[in-house]
CSV table of C-alpha atoms in Angstrom, one decimal:
chain,number,residue,atom,x,y,z
A,1,UNK,CA,24.1,20.7,-25.6
A,2,UNK,CA,23.8,17.3,-27.4
A,3,UNK,CA,27.3,16.3,-26.3
A,4,UNK,CA,27.0,17.7,-22.5
A,5,UNK,CA,23.7,15.4,-22.6
A,6,UNK,CA,25.7,12.5,-23.4
A,7,UNK,CA,28.6,13.2,-21.4
A,8,UNK,CA,26.2,13.5,-18.3
A,9,UNK,CA,24.2,10.4,-19.4
A,10,UNK,CA,21.3,12.4,-19.6
A,11,UNK,CA,18.3,11.3,-22.2
A,12,UNK,CA,18.0,14.7,-24.1
A,13,UNK,CA,19.5,18.0,-24.6
A,14,UNK,CA,16.1,19.6,-23.6
A,15,UNK,CA,16.6,18.3,-19.8
A,16,UNK,CA,20.2,20.1,-19.9
A,17,UNK,CA,18.8,23.3,-21.1
A,18,UNK,CA,16.0,23.2,-18.5
A,19,UNK,CA,18.5,22.7,-15.9
A,20,UNK,CA,20.7,25.4,-17.2
A,21,UNK,CA,17.6,27.9,-17.2
A,22,UNK,CA,16.5,27.0,-13.7
A,23,UNK,CA,20.2,27.7,-12.5
A,24,UNK,CA,19.9,31.0,-13.9
A,25,UNK,CA,16.7,31.6,-12.4
A,26,UNK,CA,18.2,30.1,-9.0
A,27,UNK,CA,21.3,32.7,-9.3
A,28,UNK,CA,19.0,35.8,-10.2
A,29,UNK,CA,20.0,36.0,-13.5
A,30,UNK,CA,16.6,35.2,-15.3
A,31,UNK,CA,13.2,35.9,-14.4
A,32,UNK,CA,11.2,32.9,-12.9
A,33,UNK,CA,10.1,30.8,-9.9
A,34,UNK,CA,13.2,29.6,-7.8
A,35,UNK,CA,13.6,26.0,-6.9
A,36,UNK,CA,13.1,27.3,-3.4
A,37,UNK,CA,10.1,29.0,-4.0
A,38,UNK,CA,8.7,25.9,-6.1
A,39,UNK,CA,9.5,23.7,-3.1
A,40,UNK,CA,7.7,25.8,-0.5
A,41,UNK,CA,4.6,26.1,-2.8
A,42,UNK,CA,4.7,22.4,-3.0
A,43,UNK,CA,5.0,21.9,1.1
A,44,UNK,CA,2.3,24.7,1.3
A,45,UNK,CA,-0.2,22.9,-0.9
A,46,UNK,CA,0.7,19.6,1.0
A,47,UNK,CA,-0.2,21.2,4.2
A,48,UNK,CA,-3.4,22.9,2.9
A,49,UNK,CA,-4.4,19.6,1.5
A,50,UNK,CA,-3.8,18.0,5.4
A,51,UNK,CA,-5.7,20.8,6.7
A,52,UNK,CA,-8.7,20.4,4.2
A,53,UNK,CA,-8.7,16.7,5.1
A,54,UNK,CA,-8.6,17.6,8.9
A,55,UNK,CA,-11.6,20.0,8.6
A,56,UNK,CA,-13.8,17.3,6.9
A,57,UNK,CA,-13.1,15.0,9.6
A,58,UNK,CA,-13.8,17.6,12.2
A,59,UNK,CA,-17.1,18.5,10.6
A,60,UNK,CA,-17.9,14.7,10.4
A,61,UNK,CA,-17.3,14.2,13.9
A,62,UNK,CA,-19.2,17.5,14.9
A,63,UNK,CA,-22.2,16.4,13.0
A,64,UNK,CA,-22.2,12.9,14.6
A,65,UNK,CA,-21.9,14.3,18.1
A,66,UNK,CA,-24.5,16.9,17.3
A,67,UNK,CA,-27.1,14.2,16.3
A,68,UNK,CA,-26.2,12.1,19.4
A,69,UNK,CA,-26.8,15.1,21.4
A,70,UNK,CA,-30.2,15.4,19.8
A,71,UNK,CA,-31.4,11.7,20.4
A,72,UNK,CA,-33.6,11.2,23.2
A,73,UNK,CA,-31.8,9.6,26.4
A,74,UNK,CA,-33.4,6.5,27.5
């Protein structure tokens, strides 16, 4: 692995081993989370974060408008 890492210009053989393991997982030859599943999980986490932020904004707006409705009209 050391020679392969040097030929590829990669910092450490550990990186090459990690790539090989991930390739085996992606090919179904080894148990684990595939690259596709990892990307999907990342996308879903981002989408969940955006939804939480949008919900917080909507809660704030709802509270603001509810307070406006409760104020006496002039």
